[in-house]
CSV table of C-alpha atoms and ligand atoms in Angstrom, one decimal:
chain,number,residue,atom,x,y,z
Y,29,UNK,CA,-25.6,6.3,7.8
Y,30,UNK,CA,-23.0,8.7,6.6
Y,31,UNK,CA,-22.7,12.0,8.5
Y,32,UNK,CA,-24.7,14.8,6.9
Y,33,UNK,CA,-21.6,16.9,6.2
Y,34,UNK,CA,-20.7,14.6,3.3
Y,35,UNK,CA,-23.8,15.7,1.4
Y,36,UNK,CA,-22.6,19.3,1.6
Y,37,UNK,CA,-19.4,18.5,-0.2
Y,38,UNK,CA,-19.4,19.8,-3.8
Y,39,UNK,CA,-18.2,16.6,-5.3
Y,40,UNK,CA,-19.0,16.0,-9.0
Y,41,UNK,CA,-17.6,13.2,-11.0
Y,42,UNK,CA,-17.3,15.4,-14.0
Y,43,UNK,CA,-14.7,17.5,-12.3
Y,44,UNK,CA,-12.2,14.7,-12.6
Y,45,UNK,CA,-10.3,13.9,-15.8
Y,46,UNK,CA,-10.5,10.1,-15.9
Y,47,UNK,CA,-7.6,8.3,-17.7
Y,48,UNK,CA,-8.6,6.4,-20.8
Y,49,UNK,CA,-5.2,4.8,-21.6
Y,50,UNK,CA,-2.6,2.8,-19.8
Y,51,UNK,CA,0.1,4.8,-18.0
Y,52,UNK,CA,2.7,2.4,-19.3
Y,53,UNK,CA,1.8,1.4,-22.8
Y,54,UNK,CA,-1.0,3.8,-23.8
Y,55,UNK,CA,-3.4,0.9,-24.7
Y,56,UNK,CA,-7.1,1.7,-24.0
Y,57,UNK,CA,-8.1,0.9,-20.4
Y,58,UNK,CA,-11.1,-1.3,-19.8
Y,59,UNK,CA,-13.0,0.2,-16.8
Y,60,UNK,CA,-14.2,-2.5,-14.4
Y,61,UNK,CA,-14.7,-1.1,-10.9
Y,62,UNK,CA,-16.4,1.9,-9.3
Y,63,UNK,CA,-15.9,2.2,-5.6
Y,64,UNK,CA,-17.7,5.5,-5.5
Y,65,UNK,CA,-16.9,8.9,-4.0
Y,66,UNK,CA,-13.8,8.5,-1.8
Y,67,UNK,CA,-11.8,10.8,0.5
Y,68,UNK,CA,-8.0,10.5,0.6
Y,69,UNK,CA,-7.1,7.3,2.5
Y,70,UNK,CA,-4.7,9.0,4.9
Y,71,UNK,CA,-6.5,12.3,5.4
Y,72,UNK,CA,-7.5,11.7,9.0
Y,73,UNK,CA,-9.3,14.9,10.1
Y,74,UNK,CA,-9.9,17.0,13.1
Y,75,UNK,CA,-13.6,17.4,13.9
Y,76,UNK,CA,-13.4,21.0,12.7
Y,77,UNK,CA,-12.3,19.9,9.2
Y,78,UNK,CA,-15.3,17.7,8.5
Y,79,UNK,CA,-17.0,20.3,6.2
Y,80,UNK,CA,-14.1,20.7,3.9
Y,81,UNK,CA,-13.0,17.2,3.0
Y,82,UNK,CA,-11.9,16.4,-0.5
Y,83,UNK,CA,-13.5,13.6,-2.4
Y,84,UNK,CA,-12.6,12.0,-5.7
Y,85,UNK,CA,-14.0,9.1,-7.8
Y,86,UNK,CA,-12.2,5.8,-6.9
Y,87,UNK,CA,-12.5,3.9,-10.1
Y,88,UNK,CA,-10.3,1.2,-11.8
Y,89,UNK,CA,-9.6,0.1,-15.3
Y,90,UNK,CA,-7.3,-2.6,-16.5
Y,91,UNK,CA,-4.8,-2.6,-19.4
Y,92,UNK,CA,-5.2,-6.0,-20.9
Y,93,UNK,CA,-1.9,-5.6,-22.8
Y,94,UNK,CA,0.2,-5.2,-19.6
Y,95,UNK,CA,-2.4,-7.1,-17.4
Y,96,UNK,CA,-2.2,-4.0,-15.2
Y,97,UNK,CA,-5.1,-2.7,-13.2
Y,98,UNK,CA,-4.8,1.0,-12.4
Y,99,UNK,CA,-6.8,3.9,-11.0
Y,100,UNK,CA,-8.7,6.0,-13.6
Y,101,UNK,CA,-8.0,9.1,-11.5
Y,102,UNK,CA,-5.2,9.7,-8.9
Y,103,UNK,CA,-5.2,12.9,-6.9
Y,104,UNK,CA,-2.1,15.1,-7.1
Y,105,UNK,CA,0.8,13.3,-5.3
Y,106,UNK,CA,1.5,16.6,-3.4
Y,107,UNK,CA,-1.9,16.2,-1.8
Y,108,UNK,CA,-1.1,12.7,-0.6
Y,109,UNK,CA,2.5,12.9,0.6
Y,110,UNK,CA,3.2,16.0,2.7
Y,111,UNK,CA,4.5,17.2,6.0
Y,112,UNK,CA,1.9,15.3,8.0
Y,113,UNK,CA,1.9,11.9,6.3
Y,114,UNK,CA,0.7,9.5,9.1
Y,115,UNK,CA,2.0,6.1,8.1
Y,116,UNK,CA,5.3,5.0,9.7
Y,117,UNK,CA,7.0,1.8,8.7
Y,118,UNK,CA,8.1,1.1,12.2
Y,119,UNK,CA,4.5,0.9,13.5
Y,120,UNK,CA,4.8,-2.8,12.9
Y,121,UNK,CA,7.6,-4.8,14.6
Y,122,UNK,CA,7.2,-7.7,12.1
Y,123,UNK,CA,7.6,-5.2,9.2
Y,124,UNK,CA,10.7,-3.8,10.9
Y,125,UNK,CA,12.1,-7.4,11.1
Y,126,UNK,CA,11.2,-8.0,7.5
Y,127,UNK,CA,13.2,-5.0,6.4
Y,128,UNK,CA,16.2,-6.0,8.6
Y,129,UNK,CA,16.2,-9.3,6.7
Y,130,UNK,CA,15.9,-7.6,3.4
Y,131,UNK,CA,18.9,-5.4,4.2
Y,132,UNK,CA,21.0,-8.3,5.4
Y,133,UNK,CA,20.1,-10.7,2.5
Y,134,UNK,CA,20.5,-8.1,-0.2
Y,135,UNK,CA,23.9,-6.9,1.2
Y,136,UNK,CA,25.2,-10.4,1.3
Y,137,UNK,CA,23.9,-11.3,-2.2
Y,138,UNK,CA,24.8,-8.1,-4.1
Y,139,UNK,CA,27.2,-5.9,-2.1
Y,140,UNK,CA,29.9,-8.0,-0.6
Y,141,UNK,CA,32.2,-7.8,-3.6
Y,142,UNK,CA,31.8,-4.0,-4.0
Y,143,UNK,CA,34.2,-1.3,-3.0
Y,144,UNK,CA,32.3,1.4,-1.0
Y,145,UNK,CA,28.9,0.4,-2.3
Y,146,UNK,CA,26.1,3.0,-2.5
Y,147,UNK,CA,22.5,2.1,-1.8
Y,148,UNK,CA,19.4,4.3,-2.6
Y,149,UNK,CA,15.9,3.7,-1.2
Y,150,UNK,CA,12.9,5.3,-2.9
Y,151,UNK,CA,10.1,5.9,-0.5
Y,152,UNK,CA,12.3,5.4,2.5
Y,153,UNK,CA,9.7,6.6,5.0
Y,154,UNK,CA,11.0,6.8,8.5
Y,155,UNK,CA,14.3,5.2,7.5
Y,156,UNK,CA,13.6,1.7,8.9
Y,157,UNK,CA,15.2,-0.3,6.0
Y,158,UNK,CA,18.1,2.1,5.5
Y,159,UNK,CA,18.9,2.0,9.2
Y,160,UNK,CA,20.3,-1.5,8.7
Y,161,UNK,CA,22.6,-0.4,6.0
Y,162,UNK,CA,23.6,2.6,8.1
Y,163,UNK,CA,24.3,0.2,11.0
Y,164,UNK,CA,26.9,-1.5,8.8
Y,165,UNK,CA,28.4,1.8,7.7
Y,166,UNK,CA,27.1,1.4,4.1
Y,167,UNK,CA,26.8,4.6,2.1
Y,168,UNK,CA,23.1,5.3,1.5
Y,169,UNK,CA,20.5,7.8,0.6
Y,170,UNK,CA,16.8,7.8,1.2
Y,171,UNK,CA,14.3,9.7,-1.1
Y,172,UNK,CA,11.2,10.5,0.8
Y,173,UNK,CA,8.8,13.3,-0.2
Y,174,UNK,CA,6.8,13.3,3.1
Y,175,UNK,CA,8.7,15.9,5.0
Y,176,UNK,CA,7.8,14.7,8.5
Y,177,UNK,CA,9.2,11.3,7.7
Y,178,UNK,CA,12.3,12.6,6.0
Y,179,UNK,CA,12.9,14.6,9.1
Y,180,UNK,CA,12.4,11.6,11.4
Y,181,UNK,CA,14.8,9.6,9.4
Y,182,UNK,CA,17.5,12.3,9.3
Y,183,UNK,CA,17.2,12.6,13.1
Y,184,UNK,CA,17.9,8.9,13.3
Y,185,UNK,CA,21.1,9.5,11.3
Y,186,UNK,CA,19.7,8.1,8.0
Y,187,UNK,CA,20.7,10.3,5.2
Y,188,UNK,CA,17.5,11.4,3.5
Y,189,UNK,CA,16.3,14.0,1.0
Y,190,UNK,CA,12.8,15.1,1.0
Y,191,UNK,CA,11.8,14.9,-2.6
Y,192,UNK,CA,9.7,13.0,-5.0
Y,193,UNK,CA,11.8,10.5,-7.0
Y,194,UNK,CA,11.7,11.5,-10.7
Y,195,UNK,CA,14.1,12.2,-13.5
Y,196,UNK,CA,15.3,15.5,-12.0
Y,197,UNK,CA,15.9,13.9,-8.6
Y,198,UNK,CA,17.8,11.1,-10.3
Y,199,UNK,CA,20.0,13.5,-12.1
Y,200,UNK,CA,20.7,15.5,-9.0
Y,201,UNK,CA,21.5,12.4,-7.0
Y,202,UNK,CA,23.9,11.2,-9.7
Y,203,UNK,CA,25.6,14.6,-9.8
Y,204,UNK,CA,26.1,14.7,-6.0
Y,205,UNK,CA,26.6,11.0,-5.1
Y,206,UNK,CA,27.3,9.1,-8.3
Y,207,UNK,CA,25.5,5.9,-9.5
Y,208,UNK,CA,24.0,3.3,-7.2
Y,209,UNK,CA,25.0,-0.3,-6.7
Y,210,UNK,CA,21.6,-1.1,-5.2
Y,211,UNK,CA,18.3,0.6,-5.5
Y,212,UNK,CA,15.5,-0.5,-3.2
Y,213,UNK,CA,11.8,0.4,-2.9
Y,214,UNK,CA,9.1,-1.3,-0.8
Y,215,UNK,CA,5.4,-0.5,-1.2
Y,216,UNK,CA,6.3,2.6,-3.2
Y,217,UNK,CA,6.4,1.9,-6.9
Y,218,UNK,CA,2.6,1.2,-6.9
Y,219,UNK,CA,2.2,4.8,-5.6
Y,220,UNK,CA,4.1,6.5,-8.5
Y,221,UNK,CA,1.9,7.2,-11.5
Y,222,UNK,CA,4.7,8.1,-13.9
Y,223,UNK,CA,6.0,4.6,-14.3
Y,224,UNK,CA,8.0,5.2,-17.5
Y,225,UNK,CA,9.8,8.2,-16.0
Y,226,UNK,CA,10.4,6.2,-12.9
Y,227,UNK,CA,12.1,3.3,-14.7
Y,228,UNK,CA,14.0,5.6,-17.1
Y,229,UNK,CA,15.4,7.4,-14.1
Y,230,UNK,CA,16.3,4.2,-12.3
Y,231,UNK,CA,18.1,2.8,-15.4
Y,232,UNK,CA,20.2,6.0,-15.6
Y,233,UNK,CA,21.0,6.0,-11.9
Y,234,UNK,CA,21.9,2.3,-11.6
Y,235,UNK,CA,25.4,1.1,-12.3
Y,236,UNK,CA,25.6,-1.4,-15.2
Y,237,UNK,CA,26.2,-4.2,-12.7
Y,238,UNK,CA,23.8,-2.7,-10.2
Y,239,UNK,CA,20.5,-4.3,-9.0
Y,240,UNK,CA,17.0,-2.9,-8.4
Y,241,UNK,CA,14.9,-4.7,-5.8
Y,242,UNK,CA,11.3,-3.6,-5.3
Y,243,UNK,CA,8.3,-5.1,-3.6
Y,244,UNK,CA,4.6,-4.3,-3.7
Y,245,UNK,CA,1.2,-5.9,-2.9
Y,246,UNK,CA,0.7,-8.6,-5.5
Y,247,UNK,CA,-2.2,-8.6,-7.9
Y,248,UNK,CA,-2.6,-12.4,-7.6
Y,249,UNK,CA,-3.1,-12.2,-3.8
Y,250,UNK,CA,-5.5,-9.3,-4.1
Y,251,UNK,CA,-7.7,-11.3,-6.5
Y,252,UNK,CA,-7.5,-14.4,-4.4
Y,253,UNK,CA,-8.1,-12.8,-1.0
Y,254,UNK,CA,-10.6,-10.3,-2.4
Y,255,UNK,CA,-8.6,-7.6,-0.6
Y,256,UNK,CA,-10.2,-4.8,-2.6
Y,257,UNK,CA,-9.1,-2.5,0.3
Y,258,UNK,CA,-5.7,-2.4,-1.3
Y,259,UNK,CA,-7.3,-0.1,-3.8
Y,260,UNK,CA,-7.2,3.6,-2.7
Y,261,UNK,CA,-5.8,6.9,-3.9
Y,262,UNK,CA,-2.1,6.1,-3.2
Y,263,UNK,CA,-2.1,2.7,-4.9
Y,264,UNK,CA,-2.3,3.6,-8.5
Y,265,UNK,CA,-1.3,0.1,-9.7
Y,266,UNK,CA,-1.6,-3.5,-8.8
Y,267,UNK,CA,1.5,-5.2,-10.1
Y,268,UNK,CA,2.1,-8.8,-11.1
Y,269,UNK,CA,5.3,-10.5,-12.5
Y,270,UNK,CA,3.7,-10.2,-16.0
Y,271,UNK,CA,3.2,-6.4,-15.8
Y,272,UNK,CA,6.6,-5.9,-14.2
Y,273,UNK,CA,8.3,-7.8,-17.0
Y,274,UNK,CA,6.4,-5.7,-19.5
Y,275,UNK,CA,7.6,-2.5,-17.9
Y,276,UNK,CA,11.2,-3.8,-17.5
Y,277,UNK,CA,11.4,-4.8,-21.1
Y,278,UNK,CA,10.4,-1.3,-22.2
Y,279,UNK,CA,13.3,0.1,-20.2
Y,280,UNK,CA,16.1,-2.3,-20.9
Y,281,UNK,CA,15.9,-4.1,-17.6
Y,282,UNK,CA,15.5,-7.8,-16.8
Y,283,UNK,CA,13.6,-9.4,-14.0
Y,284,UNK,CA,16.0,-12.1,-12.9
Y,285,UNK,CA,14.4,-13.3,-9.7
Y,286,UNK,CA,11.2,-12.9,-7.7
Y,287,UNK,CA,10.0,-13.9,-4.2
Y,288,UNK,CA,6.5,-14.2,-2.9
Y,289,UNK,CA,6.1,-12.5,0.5
Y,290,UNK,CA,3.5,-12.6,3.2
Y,291,UNK,CA,3.7,-8.9,3.9
Y,292,UNK,CA,0.8,-6.6,3.5
Y,293,UNK,CA,-1.5,-9.5,2.8
Y,294,UNK,CA,0.6,-10.9,0.0
Y,295,UNK,CA,3.3,-9.2,-1.9
Y,296,UNK,CA,5.9,-9.9,-4.5
Y,297,UNK,CA,9.5,-8.9,-4.5
Y,298,UNK,CA,11.1,-8.3,-8.0
Y,299,UNK,CA,14.9,-8.3,-8.7
Y,300,UNK,CA,15.9,-6.4,-11.8
Y,301,UNK,CA,19.2,-5.6,-13.5
Y,302,UNK,CA,20.4,-4.1,-16.8
Y,303,UNK,CA,22.5,-7.1,-17.6
Y,304,UNK,CA,21.5,-10.3,-15.8
Y,305,UNK,CA,19.4,-11.7,-18.6
Y,306,UNK,CA,19.9,-15.4,-17.8
Y,307,UNK,CA,17.0,-16.8,-15.9
Y,308,UNK,CA,18.0,-19.4,-13.3
Y,309,UNK,CA,15.3,-18.7,-10.7
Y,310,UNK,CA,12.8,-21.5,-10.4
Y,311,UNK,CA,10.5,-19.2,-8.4
Y,312,UNK,CA,10.4,-16.9,-11.4
Y,313,UNK,CA,9.6,-19.7,-13.8
Y,314,UNK,CA,6.9,-21.1,-11.5
Y,315,UNK,CA,5.3,-17.7,-11.1
Y,316,UNK,CA,5.2,-17.0,-14.8
Y,317,UNK,CA,3.4,-20.3,-15.3
Y,318,UNK,CA,1.0,-19.7,-12.4
Y,319,UNK,CA,0.1,-16.3,-13.8
Y,320,UNK,CA,-0.6,-17.8,-17.2
Y,321,UNK,CA,-3.5,-19.8,-15.7
Y,322,UNK,CA,-4.7,-16.9,-13.5
Y,323,UNK,CA,-6.0,-15.0,-16.6
Y,324,UNK,CA,-4.8,-11.6,-15.4
Y,325,UNK,CA,-5.1,-10.3,-18.9
Y,326,UNK,CA,-8.8,-11.3,-19.3
Y,327,UNK,CA,-11.5,-8.9,-18.5
Y,328,UNK,CA,-13.7,-11.7,-17.0
Y,329,UNK,CA,-11.2,-12.0,-14.2
Y,330,UNK,CA,-11.9,-8.4,-13.2
Y,331,UNK,CA,-15.6,-8.6,-13.7
Y,332,UNK,CA,-15.7,-11.6,-11.3
Y,333,UNK,CA,-13.5,-9.7,-8.8
Y,334,UNK,CA,-16.0,-6.8,-9.0
Y,335,UNK,CA,-18.9,-9.2,-8.2
Y,336,UNK,CA,-17.0,-10.6,-5.2
Y,337,UNK,CA,-16.4,-7.1,-3.9
Y,338,UNK,CA,-20.2,-6.3,-4.1
Y,339,UNK,CA,-20.8,-9.5,-2.1
Y,340,UNK,CA,-18.2,-8.7,0.5
Y,341,UNK,CA,-19.8,-5.3,1.0
Y,342,UNK,CA,-23.3,-6.9,1.4
Y,343,UNK,CA,-22.0,-9.5,3.8
Y,344,UNK,CA,-20.1,-7.0,6.0
Y,345,UNK,CA,-23.1,-4.6,6.2
Y,346,UNK,CA,-25.5,-7.5,7.1
Y,347,UNK,CA,-23.2,-8.8,9.8
Y,348,UNK,CA,-22.5,-5.4,11.4
Y,349,UNK,CA,-26.2,-4.5,11.3
Y,350,UNK,CA,-27.1,-7.8,12.9
Y,351,UNK,CA,-24.6,-7.3,15.7
Y,352,UNK,CA,-25.8,-3.8,16.2
Y,353,UNK,CA,-29.4,-4.9,16.5
Y,354,UNK,CA,-28.2,-7.2,19.3
Y,355,UNK,CA,-26.6,-4.2,21.0
Y,356,UNK,CA,-23.1,-5.6,20.6
Y,357,UNK,CA,-20.2,-3.3,21.2
Y,358,UNK,CA,-18.1,-3.1,18.0
Y,359,UNK,CA,-14.9,-1.2,17.4
Y,360,UNK,CA,-12.2,-1.3,14.7
Y,361,UNK,CA,-8.5,-2.2,15.0
Y,362,UNK,CA,-6.0,-0.3,12.9
Y,363,UNK,CA,-7.0,2.9,11.2
Y,364,UNK,CA,-5.3,1.8,8.0
Y,365,UNK,CA,-5.4,3.4,4.5
Y,366,UNK,CA,-7.2,0.3,3.5
Y,367,UNK,CA,-10.0,0.9,6.0
Y,368,UNK,CA,-10.9,4.2,4.3
Y,369,UNK,CA,-11.9,2.2,1.2
Y,370,UNK,CA,-14.0,-0.3,3.2
Y,371,UNK,CA,-15.7,2.2,5.4
Y,372,UNK,CA,-16.6,4.6,2.6
Y,373,UNK,CA,-17.6,1.9,0.1
Y,374,UNK,CA,-19.7,0.1,2.7
Y,375,UNK,CA,-21.0,3.3,4.2
Y,376,UNK,CA,-20.0,2.4,7.7
Y,377,UNK,CA,-19.9,5.2,10.3
Y,378,UNK,CA,-19.7,5.7,14.1
Y,379,UNK,CA,-23.2,4.3,14.5
Y,380,UNK,CA,-21.9,0.9,13.6
Y,381,UNK,CA,-18.2,1.1,14.7
Y,382,UNK,CA,-17.9,3.3,17.8
Y,383,UNK,CA,-14.1,3.9,17.5
Y,384,UNK,CA,-11.0,2.5,15.9
Y,385,UNK,CA,-7.9,1.7,17.9
Y,386,UNK,CA,-4.5,2.7,16.4
Y,387,UNK,CA,-1.0,3.0,17.8
Y,388,UNK,CA,0.0,6.0,15.6
Y,389,UNK,CA,0.0,9.2,17.7
Y,390,UNK,CA,-0.7,11.3,14.5
Y,391,UNK,CA,-3.9,9.5,13.9
Y,392,UNK,CA,-5.2,9.4,17.5
Y,393,UNK,CA,-7.9,12.0,18.4
Y,394,UNK,CA,-8.8,12.4,14.7
Y,395,UNK,CA,-11.7,11.0,12.7
Y,396,UNK,CA,-11.6,8.5,9.8
Y,397,UNK,CA,-11.7,10.2,6.4
Y,398,UNK,CA,-15.3,10.5,5.1
Y,399,UNK,CA,-17.0,8.4,7.7
Y,400,UNK,CA,-15.8,10.2,10.8
Y,401,UNK,CA,-15.2,7.4,13.2
Y,402,UNK,CA,-13.0,8.5,16.2
Y,403,UNK,CA,-9.5,7.1,16.4
Y,404,UNK,CA,-8.3,6.1,19.9
Y,405,UNK,CA,-5.1,4.8,21.4
Y,406,UNK,CA,-4.5,1.0,22.1
Y,407,UNK,CA,-4.8,2.0,25.8
Y,408,UNK,CA,-8.3,3.2,25.2
Y,409,UNK,CA,-9.0,-0.2,23.5
Y,410,UNK,CA,-7.7,-2.0,26.5
Y,411,UNK,CA,-9.9,-0.1,28.9
Y,412,UNK,CA,-13.0,0.0,26.6
Y,413,UNK,CA,-12.8,-3.6,25.4
Y,414,UNK,CA,-15.6,-4.1,22.8
Y,415,UNK,CA,-17.2,-7.5,22.2
Y,416,UNK,CA,-16.2,-7.4,18.5
Y,417,UNK,CA,-13.4,-5.7,16.7
Y,418,UNK,CA,-13.2,-5.4,13.0
Y,419,UNK,CA,-9.5,-5.9,12.1
Y,420,UNK,CA,-8.7,-3.4,9.4
Y,421,UNK,CA,-5.0,-4.1,9.8
Y,422,UNK,CA,-5.6,-7.7,8.9
Y,423,UNK,CA,-2.2,-7.9,7.2
Y,424,UNK,CA,-0.7,-7.6,10.7
Y,425,UNK,CA,-3.0,-10.1,12.3
Y,426,UNK,CA,-0.3,-12.4,13.6
Y,427,UNK,CA,1.4,-9.5,15.4
Y,428,UNK,CA,-1.8,-8.1,16.7
Y,429,UNK,CA,-3.2,-11.4,18.0
Y,430,UNK,CA,-0.1,-11.9,20.1
Y,431,UNK,CA,-0.3,-8.3,21.4
Y,432,UNK,CA,-4.0,-8.4,22.2
Y,433,UNK,CA,-4.4,-11.8,23.8
Y,434,UNK,CA,-6.3,-10.2,26.7
Y,435,UNK,CA,-9.0,-9.1,24.3
Y,436,UNK,CA,-9.6,-12.8,23.3
Y,437,UNK,CA,-9.4,-14.0,26.9
Y,438,UNK,CA,-12.0,-11.5,27.8
Y,439,UNK,CA,-14.3,-13.1,25.2
Y,440,UNK,CA,-13.6,-10.5,22.4
Y,441,UNK,CA,-13.9,-11.6,18.8
Y,442,UNK,CA,-12.1,-10.4,15.7
Y,443,UNK,CA,-14.1,-9.8,12.6
Y,444,UNK,CA,-12.4,-9.7,9.2
Y,445,UNK,CA,-13.5,-9.3,5.6
Y,446,UNK,CA,-10.8,-11.4,3.8
Y,447,UNK,CA,-10.9,-13.8,2.1
Y,448,UNK,CA,-14.6,-13.4,2.9
Y,449,UNK,CA,-16.5,-11.7,5.8
Y,450,UNK,CA,-16.2,-13.9,8.9
Y,451,UNK,CA,-15.7,-13.9,12.6
Y,452,UNK,CA,-12.3,-15.5,13.7
P,20,DWN,O1,1.3,1.1,0.9
P,20,DWN,C1,1.2,1.6,2.0
P,20,DWN,C2,1.6,0.8,3.2
P,20,DWN,C3,3.0,0.3,3.2
P,20,DWN,O2,1.4,1.5,4.4
P,20,DWN,C4,0.9,3.0,2.2
P,20,DWN,N1,0.2,3.5,1.1
P,20,DWN,C5,0.2,3.3,3.5
P,20,DWN,C6,0.2,2.2,4.5
P,20,DWN,O3,-1.0,1.4,4.3
P,20,DWN,P1,-1.9,1.0,5.5
P,20,DWN,O4,-2.2,2.2,6.3
P,20,DWN,O5,-3.0,0.1,5.0
P,20,DWN,O6,-0.8,0.1,6.3
P,20,DWN,P2,-0.8,-0.9,7.5
P,20,DWN,O7,0.6,-1.3,7.7
P,20,DWN,O8,-1.8,-1.9,7.3
P,20,DWN,O9,-1.3,0.1,8.7
P,20,DWN,C7,-1.3,-0.4,10.0
P,20,DWN,C8,-2.0,0.6,10.9
P,20,DWN,O10,-2.3,-0.1,12.1
P,20,DWN,C9,-1.0,1.7,11.3
P,20,DWN,O11,-1.8,2.9,11.5
P,20,DWN,C10,-0.5,1.2,12.7
P,20,DWN,C11,-1.7,0.4,13.2
P,20,DWN,N2,-1.2,-0.7,14.1
P,20,DWN,C12,-1.7,-0.8,15.4
P,20,DWN,O12,-2.5,0.1,15.8
P,20,DWN,N3,-1.3,-1.8,16.1
P,20,DWN,C13,-0.4,-1.6,13.5
P,20,DWN,C14,0.1,-2.7,14.3
P,20,DWN,C15,1.0,-3.7,13.8
P,20,DWN,C16,-0.4,-2.7,15.7
P,20,DWN,O13,0.0,-3.7,16.4
P,21,SAH,N1,8.8,1.9,2.1
P,21,SAH,C1,8.0,2.0,3.3
P,21,SAH,C2,6.9,3.1,3.1
P,21,SAH,C3,5.8,2.7,2.1
P,21,SAH,S1,4.5,4.0,2.1
P,21,SAH,C4,7.4,0.7,3.7
P,21,SAH,O1,7.3,-0.2,2.9
P,21,SAH,O2,6.9,0.7,4.8
P,21,SAH,C5,4.9,4.8,0.6
P,21,SAH,C6,6.0,5.8,0.8
P,21,SAH,O3,6.3,6.2,-0.6
P,21,SAH,C7,5.6,7.0,1.6
P,21,SAH,O4,6.5,7.2,2.6
P,21,SAH,C8,5.6,8.1,0.5
P,21,SAH,O5,5.9,9.4,1.1
P,21,SAH,C9,6.6,7.6,-0.5
P,21,SAH,N2,6.4,8.1,-1.9
P,21,SAH,C10,5.3,8.4,-2.6
P,21,SAH,N3,5.6,8.9,-3.8
P,21,SAH,C11,7.0,8.9,-3.9
P,21,SAH,C12,7.9,9.3,-4.9
P,21,SAH,N4,7.5,9.7,-6.1
P,21,SAH,N5,9.2,9.1,-4.7
P,21,SAH,C13,9.6,8.7,-3.5
P,21,SAH,N6,8.8,8.3,-2.5
P,21,SAH,C14,7.5,8.4,-2.7
P,22,ZN,ZN1,-0.4,-1.2,-20.6
């Protein structure tokens, strides 16, 4: 089913040094999941590049000490985040609204008493979140290694440096701007493999009464929804409150509040500070208790997850092949990073899904990594309505269902793989 070109690639598992120990605490990792040979999730290619794609082994292990699943190999971050990184936060209007609210709530809660507060965002992407601080004249700085995004943000008037956040960047920021009152990061810390360097740097860059707020996809939701597509090259960790508290403790920080979020299929927002060590948040206490019964530090939990993933692959392949036999038109919706994991793991190519609709101009006209399904615009989707559309941007379902009511009215059906493979 996969295009022949894949077989020509000189991929050998032995070429990749797999991690044996936890990136945070150095405890031995217990391997539990092998999703096979995988291309970079966001390396959408031109047809002429099909012969030279890069593949790596997408495998996971878990540190049972920190209850922290992590990749056994992550490609060099410079290969992932560059001058043509194709994900833009503002591709979702609901995410844009989510970040407007985060800016407004965090300013009210933590900045109102401050004189000329300074806010830093790590992984600021196209500047969406910082634009709401900028709009209120708040001093801010975005740190964004993907050059095209940093440029986009600067053009919007959002002060952004194009660098990876690390101890050197933190020192330079402190020297030029001083320490921060608020450090924010959304869907970024799970991308950074050097967790201890990250937290040491934050601790040194944050004022003593400053606050760090970050949010990432939540391990509990990934396990519950079987959303194994959250596992790809960029997502080196799947965090939980337990693992974040382990990390915080090592770095002299306290998690003083948490919030569960619906974004990206279920996320958790963590509030940390160097000195707020009194826990008054009921949500935090409840989540700690909930996690105790979720056995996130037991290998059986991950073995069971692995079995559910195998079943999900089987069910998706059976369903798509059945529809294909009936000559149904099937497309995809949302050329997400997550779809790279599903398509490659399930071996789904253009013979099953004729194209994927995506609103990002940088992705249109290209092919999906590894499986070479053409990516088309939403306009193309509207004029070539399929009978079925696999929704790979399932985390944006509410937004997309409203936008694509005509698809439904014309008899189109959405197909989704979470929490199990089904037709909506
Ligand atoms: O963690 C990450 C998150 C924040 O964003 C990054 N590693 C990369 C990226 O992950 P993703 O690609 O899985 O994100 P999304 O937000 O699920 O991607 C949605 C895709 O769907 C985008 O390419 C835009 C597209 N889209 C669309 O075509 N029509 C999105 C919406 C909302 C739409 O209506
Ligand atoms: N915060 C945005 C973007 C998330 S995508 C949102 O939630 O929509 C992850 C972002 O992290 C990308 O823009 C990527 O370029 C950036 N990133 C990756 N490694 C980083 C690092 N070491 N320091 C700062 N940003 C990083
Ligand atoms: Zn560990």
